[in-house]
mmCIF file of C-alpha atoms in Angstrom:
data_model
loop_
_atom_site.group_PDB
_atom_site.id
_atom_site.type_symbol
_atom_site.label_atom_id
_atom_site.label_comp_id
_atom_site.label_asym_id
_atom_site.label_seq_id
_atom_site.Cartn_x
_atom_site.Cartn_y
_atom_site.Cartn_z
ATOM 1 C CA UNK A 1 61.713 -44.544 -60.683
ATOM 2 C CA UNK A 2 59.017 -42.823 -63.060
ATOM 3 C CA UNK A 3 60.634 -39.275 -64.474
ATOM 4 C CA UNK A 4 57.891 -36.870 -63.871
ATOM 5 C CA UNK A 5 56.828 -34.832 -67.458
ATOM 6 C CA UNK A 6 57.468 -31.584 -69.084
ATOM 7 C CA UNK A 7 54.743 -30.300 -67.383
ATOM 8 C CA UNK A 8 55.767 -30.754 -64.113
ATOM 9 C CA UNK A 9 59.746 -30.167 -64.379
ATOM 10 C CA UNK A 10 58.071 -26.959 -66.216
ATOM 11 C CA UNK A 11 56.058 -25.848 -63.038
ATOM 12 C CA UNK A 12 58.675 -27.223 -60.473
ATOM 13 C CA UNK A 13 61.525 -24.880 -61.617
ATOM 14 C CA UNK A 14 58.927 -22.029 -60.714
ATOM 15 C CA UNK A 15 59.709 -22.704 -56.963
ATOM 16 C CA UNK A 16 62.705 -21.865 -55.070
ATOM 17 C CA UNK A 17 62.626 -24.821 -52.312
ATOM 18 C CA UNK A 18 65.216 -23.130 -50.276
ATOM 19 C CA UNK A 19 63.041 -20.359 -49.192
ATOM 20 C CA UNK A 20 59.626 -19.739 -47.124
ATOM 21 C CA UNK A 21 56.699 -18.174 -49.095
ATOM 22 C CA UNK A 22 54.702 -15.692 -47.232
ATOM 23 C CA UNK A 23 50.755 -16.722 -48.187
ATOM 24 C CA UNK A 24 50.141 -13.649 -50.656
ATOM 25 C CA UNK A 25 53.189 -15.365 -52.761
ATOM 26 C CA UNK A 26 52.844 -19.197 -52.207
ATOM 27 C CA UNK A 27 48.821 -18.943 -53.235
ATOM 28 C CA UNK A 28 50.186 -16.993 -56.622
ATOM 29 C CA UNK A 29 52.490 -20.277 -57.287
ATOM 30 C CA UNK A 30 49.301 -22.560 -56.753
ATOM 31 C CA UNK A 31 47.917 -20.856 -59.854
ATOM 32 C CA UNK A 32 51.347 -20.826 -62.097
ATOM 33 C CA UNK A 33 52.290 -24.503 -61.064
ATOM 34 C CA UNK A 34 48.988 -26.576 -61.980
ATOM 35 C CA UNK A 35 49.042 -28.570 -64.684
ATOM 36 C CA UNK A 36 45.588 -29.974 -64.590
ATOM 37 C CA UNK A 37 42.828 -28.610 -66.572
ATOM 38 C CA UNK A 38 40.073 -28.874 -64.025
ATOM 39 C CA UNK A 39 39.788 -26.133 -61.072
ATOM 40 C CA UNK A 40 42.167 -28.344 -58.620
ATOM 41 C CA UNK A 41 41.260 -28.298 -54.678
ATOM 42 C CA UNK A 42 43.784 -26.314 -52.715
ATOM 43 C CA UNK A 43 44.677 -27.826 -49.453
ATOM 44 C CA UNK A 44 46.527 -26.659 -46.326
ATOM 45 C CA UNK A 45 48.336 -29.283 -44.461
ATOM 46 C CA UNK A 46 49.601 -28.203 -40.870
ATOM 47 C CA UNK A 47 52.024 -29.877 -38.754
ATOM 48 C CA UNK A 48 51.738 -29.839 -35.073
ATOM 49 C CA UNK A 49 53.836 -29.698 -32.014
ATOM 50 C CA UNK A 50 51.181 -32.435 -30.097
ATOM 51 C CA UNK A 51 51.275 -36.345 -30.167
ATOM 52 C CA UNK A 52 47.630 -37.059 -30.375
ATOM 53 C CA UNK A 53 47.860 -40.320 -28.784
ATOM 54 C CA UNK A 54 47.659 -38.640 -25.736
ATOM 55 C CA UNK A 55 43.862 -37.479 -25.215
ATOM 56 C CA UNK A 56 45.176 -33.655 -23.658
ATOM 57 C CA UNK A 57 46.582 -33.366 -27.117
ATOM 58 C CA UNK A 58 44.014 -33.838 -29.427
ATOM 59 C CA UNK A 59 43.076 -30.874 -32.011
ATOM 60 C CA UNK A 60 39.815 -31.017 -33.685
ATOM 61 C CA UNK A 61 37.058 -28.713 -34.366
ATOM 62 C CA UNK A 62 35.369 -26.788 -37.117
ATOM 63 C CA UNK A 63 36.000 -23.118 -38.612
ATOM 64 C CA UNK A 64 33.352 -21.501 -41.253
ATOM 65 C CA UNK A 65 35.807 -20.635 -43.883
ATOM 66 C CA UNK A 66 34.622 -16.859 -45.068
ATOM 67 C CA UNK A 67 34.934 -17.647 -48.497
ATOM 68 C CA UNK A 68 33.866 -20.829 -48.858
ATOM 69 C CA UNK A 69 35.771 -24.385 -50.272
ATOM 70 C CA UNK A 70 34.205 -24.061 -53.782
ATOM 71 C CA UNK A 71 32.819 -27.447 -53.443
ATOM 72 C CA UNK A 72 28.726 -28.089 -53.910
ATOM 73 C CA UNK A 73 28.319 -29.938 -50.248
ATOM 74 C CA UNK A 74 25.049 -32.226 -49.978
ATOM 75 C CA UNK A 75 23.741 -32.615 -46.560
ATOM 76 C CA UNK A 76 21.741 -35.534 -45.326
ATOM 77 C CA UNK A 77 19.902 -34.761 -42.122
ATOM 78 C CA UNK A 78 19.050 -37.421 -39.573
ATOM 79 C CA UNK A 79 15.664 -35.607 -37.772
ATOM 80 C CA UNK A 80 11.534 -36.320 -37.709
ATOM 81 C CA UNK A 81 8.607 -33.917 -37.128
ATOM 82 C CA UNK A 82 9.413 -30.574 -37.110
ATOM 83 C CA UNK A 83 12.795 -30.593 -37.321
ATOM 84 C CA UNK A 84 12.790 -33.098 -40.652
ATOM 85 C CA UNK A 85 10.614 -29.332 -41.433
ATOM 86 C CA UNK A 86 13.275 -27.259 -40.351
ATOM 87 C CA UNK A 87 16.075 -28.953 -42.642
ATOM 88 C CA UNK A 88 14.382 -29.046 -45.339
ATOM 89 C CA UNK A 89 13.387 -25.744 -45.401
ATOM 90 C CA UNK A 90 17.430 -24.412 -44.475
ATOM 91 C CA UNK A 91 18.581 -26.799 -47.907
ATOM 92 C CA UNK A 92 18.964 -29.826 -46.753
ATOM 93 C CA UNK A 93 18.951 -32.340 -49.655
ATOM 94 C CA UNK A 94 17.964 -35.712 -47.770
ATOM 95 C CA UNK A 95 15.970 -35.800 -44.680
ATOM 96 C CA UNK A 96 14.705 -38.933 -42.801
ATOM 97 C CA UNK A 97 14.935 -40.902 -39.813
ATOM 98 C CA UNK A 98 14.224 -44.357 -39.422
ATOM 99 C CA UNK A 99 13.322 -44.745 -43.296
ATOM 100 C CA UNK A 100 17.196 -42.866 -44.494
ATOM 101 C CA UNK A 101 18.648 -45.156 -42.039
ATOM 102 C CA UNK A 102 17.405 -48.172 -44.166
ATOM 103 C CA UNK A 103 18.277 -46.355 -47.390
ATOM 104 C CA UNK A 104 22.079 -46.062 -46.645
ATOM 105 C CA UNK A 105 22.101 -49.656 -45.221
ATOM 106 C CA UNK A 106 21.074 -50.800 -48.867
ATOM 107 C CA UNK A 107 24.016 -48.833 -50.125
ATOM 108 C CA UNK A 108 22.893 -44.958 -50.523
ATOM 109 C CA UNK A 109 25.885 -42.758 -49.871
ATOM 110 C CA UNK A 110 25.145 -39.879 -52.190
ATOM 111 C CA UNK A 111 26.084 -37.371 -49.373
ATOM 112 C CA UNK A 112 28.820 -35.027 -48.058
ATOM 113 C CA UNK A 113 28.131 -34.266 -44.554
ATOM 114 C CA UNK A 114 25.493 -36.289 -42.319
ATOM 115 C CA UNK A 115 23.972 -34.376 -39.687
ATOM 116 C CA UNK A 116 21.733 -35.428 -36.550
ATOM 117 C CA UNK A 117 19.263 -34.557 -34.240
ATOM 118 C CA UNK A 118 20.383 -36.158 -30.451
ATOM 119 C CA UNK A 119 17.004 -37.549 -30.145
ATOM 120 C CA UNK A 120 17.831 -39.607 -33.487
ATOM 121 C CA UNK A 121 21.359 -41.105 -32.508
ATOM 122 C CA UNK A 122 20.147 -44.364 -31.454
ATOM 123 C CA UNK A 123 18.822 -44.827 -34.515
ATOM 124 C CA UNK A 124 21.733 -43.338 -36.624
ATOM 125 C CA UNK A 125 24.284 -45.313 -34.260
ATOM 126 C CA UNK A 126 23.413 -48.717 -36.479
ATOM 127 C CA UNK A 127 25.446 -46.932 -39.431
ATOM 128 C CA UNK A 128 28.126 -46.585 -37.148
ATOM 129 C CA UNK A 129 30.446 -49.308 -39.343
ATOM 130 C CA UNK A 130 28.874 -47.999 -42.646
ATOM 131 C CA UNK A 131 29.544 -44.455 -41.628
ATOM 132 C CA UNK A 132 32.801 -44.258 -39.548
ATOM 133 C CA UNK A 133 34.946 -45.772 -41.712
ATOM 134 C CA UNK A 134 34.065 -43.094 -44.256
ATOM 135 C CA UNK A 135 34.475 -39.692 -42.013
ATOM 136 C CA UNK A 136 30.686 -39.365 -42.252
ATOM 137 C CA UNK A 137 29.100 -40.174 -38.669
ATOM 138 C CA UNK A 138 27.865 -37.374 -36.652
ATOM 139 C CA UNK A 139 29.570 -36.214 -33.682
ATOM 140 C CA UNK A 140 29.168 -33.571 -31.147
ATOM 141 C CA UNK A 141 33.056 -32.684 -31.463
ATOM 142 C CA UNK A 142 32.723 -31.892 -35.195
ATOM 143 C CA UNK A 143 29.041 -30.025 -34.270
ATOM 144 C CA UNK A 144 27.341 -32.447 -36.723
ATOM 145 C CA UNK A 145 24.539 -33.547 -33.836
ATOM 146 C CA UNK A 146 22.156 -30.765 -33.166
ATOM 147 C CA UNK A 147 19.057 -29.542 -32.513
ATOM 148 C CA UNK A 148 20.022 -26.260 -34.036
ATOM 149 C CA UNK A 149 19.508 -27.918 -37.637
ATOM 150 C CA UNK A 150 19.050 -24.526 -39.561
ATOM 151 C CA UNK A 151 22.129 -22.917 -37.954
ATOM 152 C CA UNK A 152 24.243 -26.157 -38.909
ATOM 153 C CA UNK A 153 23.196 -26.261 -42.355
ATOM 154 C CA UNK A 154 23.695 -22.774 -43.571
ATOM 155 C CA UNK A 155 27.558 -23.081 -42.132
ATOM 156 C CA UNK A 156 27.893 -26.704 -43.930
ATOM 157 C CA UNK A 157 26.686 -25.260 -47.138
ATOM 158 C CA UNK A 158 28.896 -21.838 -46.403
ATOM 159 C CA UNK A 159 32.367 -23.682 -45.939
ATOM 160 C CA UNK A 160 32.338 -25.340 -42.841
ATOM 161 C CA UNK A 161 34.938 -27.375 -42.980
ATOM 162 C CA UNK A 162 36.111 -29.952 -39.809
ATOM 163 C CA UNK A 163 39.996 -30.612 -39.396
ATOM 164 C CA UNK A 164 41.354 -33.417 -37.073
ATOM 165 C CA UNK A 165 44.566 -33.630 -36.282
ATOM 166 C CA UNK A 166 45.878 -37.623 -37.515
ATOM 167 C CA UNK A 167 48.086 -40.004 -35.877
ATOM 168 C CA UNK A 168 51.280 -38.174 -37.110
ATOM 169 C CA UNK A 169 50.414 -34.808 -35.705
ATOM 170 C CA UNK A 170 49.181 -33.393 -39.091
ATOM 171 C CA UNK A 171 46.107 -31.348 -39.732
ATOM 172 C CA UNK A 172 44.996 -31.561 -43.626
ATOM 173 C CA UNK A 173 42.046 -29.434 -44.759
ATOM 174 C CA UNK A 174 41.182 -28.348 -48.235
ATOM 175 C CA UNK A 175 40.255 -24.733 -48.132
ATOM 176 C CA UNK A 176 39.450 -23.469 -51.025
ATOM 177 C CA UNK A 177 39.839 -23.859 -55.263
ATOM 178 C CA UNK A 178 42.734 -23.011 -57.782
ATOM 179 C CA UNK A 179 40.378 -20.334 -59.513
ATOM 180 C CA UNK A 180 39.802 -18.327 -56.162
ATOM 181 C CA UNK A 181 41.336 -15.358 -56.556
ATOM 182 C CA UNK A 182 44.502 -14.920 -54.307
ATOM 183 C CA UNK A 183 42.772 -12.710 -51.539
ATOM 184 C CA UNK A 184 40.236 -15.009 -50.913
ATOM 185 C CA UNK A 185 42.626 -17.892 -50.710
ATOM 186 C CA UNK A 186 44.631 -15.702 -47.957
ATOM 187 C CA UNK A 187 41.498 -15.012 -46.015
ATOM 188 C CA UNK A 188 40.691 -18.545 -45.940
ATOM 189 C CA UNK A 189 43.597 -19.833 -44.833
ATOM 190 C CA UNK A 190 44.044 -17.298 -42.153
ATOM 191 C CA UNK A 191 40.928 -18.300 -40.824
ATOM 192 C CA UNK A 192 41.686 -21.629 -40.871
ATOM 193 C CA UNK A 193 44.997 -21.160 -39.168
ATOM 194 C CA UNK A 194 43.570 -19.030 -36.333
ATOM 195 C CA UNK A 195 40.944 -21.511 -35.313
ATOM 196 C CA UNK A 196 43.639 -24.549 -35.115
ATOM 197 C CA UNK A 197 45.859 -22.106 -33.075
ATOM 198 C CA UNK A 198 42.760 -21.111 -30.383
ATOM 199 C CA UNK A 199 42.116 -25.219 -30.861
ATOM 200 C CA UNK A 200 45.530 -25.338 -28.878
ATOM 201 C CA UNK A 201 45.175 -28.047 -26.056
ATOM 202 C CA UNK A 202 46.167 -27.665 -22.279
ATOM 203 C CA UNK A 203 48.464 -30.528 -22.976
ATOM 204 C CA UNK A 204 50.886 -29.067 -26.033
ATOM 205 C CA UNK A 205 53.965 -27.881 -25.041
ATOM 206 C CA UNK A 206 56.787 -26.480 -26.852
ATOM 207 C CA UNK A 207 55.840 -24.992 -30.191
ATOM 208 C CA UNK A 208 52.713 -25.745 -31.202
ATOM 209 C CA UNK A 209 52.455 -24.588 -34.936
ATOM 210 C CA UNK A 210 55.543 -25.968 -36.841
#
């Protein structure tokens, strides 16, 4: 097995592993331990009482993080007439129907977040293999089909962020950047963690937050 550098064996003897951090604390570490020079993504990874192979059990849903994730996010926007307006005018940077359907089949992809009008999904339904495979479809669950384009936007481009609980009962969602300072880091997360606890389904039992 590799030996991990300096740098690291530097930064690891920073944290005590036989204790729990409260947040104010752990976020600190996240700035002390990186050894990158780029502003590294900090990430939040929950594990859950629930086996999501049960449908009663799923967690998913989306939480407008009050600070943001620090990340640039470029929409694409599914929608015609006035709507195809009404996106463009809230900051969406690629609007279309039938004509960005075609562009992503030849390969476009330059986007974050897709979003869609209902009256557009049959349309938008033929990227289903190009788009599902990368996180990217729309879907009611995750709020990303709408008529409400304007509303949608404004949260995408404000930190909305989706989290999905996987096969193994884990929720992973970046929520922020190393360079935020610690307060808004806290804020974020608590956010985050109070939506996935009033995401709770009827079918968890036990203790839900581990």
């Amino acid at each position: 097995m590799a030996e991990h550098g300096k740098k690291y064996q530097d930064a690891a003897k920073l944290v005590d592993r036989t204790r729990l951090y409260p947040p104010e604390e752990a976020l600190d570490l996240v700035r002390e331990t990186s050894t990158v020079r780029f502003d590294a993504t900090v990430e939040a990874h929950l594990r859950l009482g629930v086996d999501p192979r049960h449908a009663d059990q799923m967690v998913r849903g989306t939480v407008v993080l009050p600070h943001g994730t620090g990340k640039v996010v470029r929409v694409a926007v599914f929608a015609q007439g006035d709507k195809a307006q009404e996106a463009l005018r809230a900051g969406a940077d690629e609007v279309g129907a039938d004509d960005l359907v075609k562009k992503i089949e030849a390969g476009w992809l330059e986007f974050d977040v897709a979003l869609a009008t209902p009256d557009l999904m049959g349309q938008v339904g033929r990227l289903g293999r190009i788009l599902g495979r990368r996180g990217l479809m729309p879907n009611p669950k995750a709020g990303t089909i709408t008529f409400d384009l304007e509303r949608a936007i404004g949260e995408v481009k404000a930190g909305r962020v989706e989290y999905k609980v996987d096969k193994s009962g884990i929720i992973h969602v970046a929520f922020g950047r190393q360079s935020f300072e610690t307060s808004a880091l806290v804020e974020n997360l608590a956010t985050l963690v109070d939506a996935v606890n009033r995401a709770r389904p009827a079918g968890a039992k036990g203790k839900y937050l581990k």
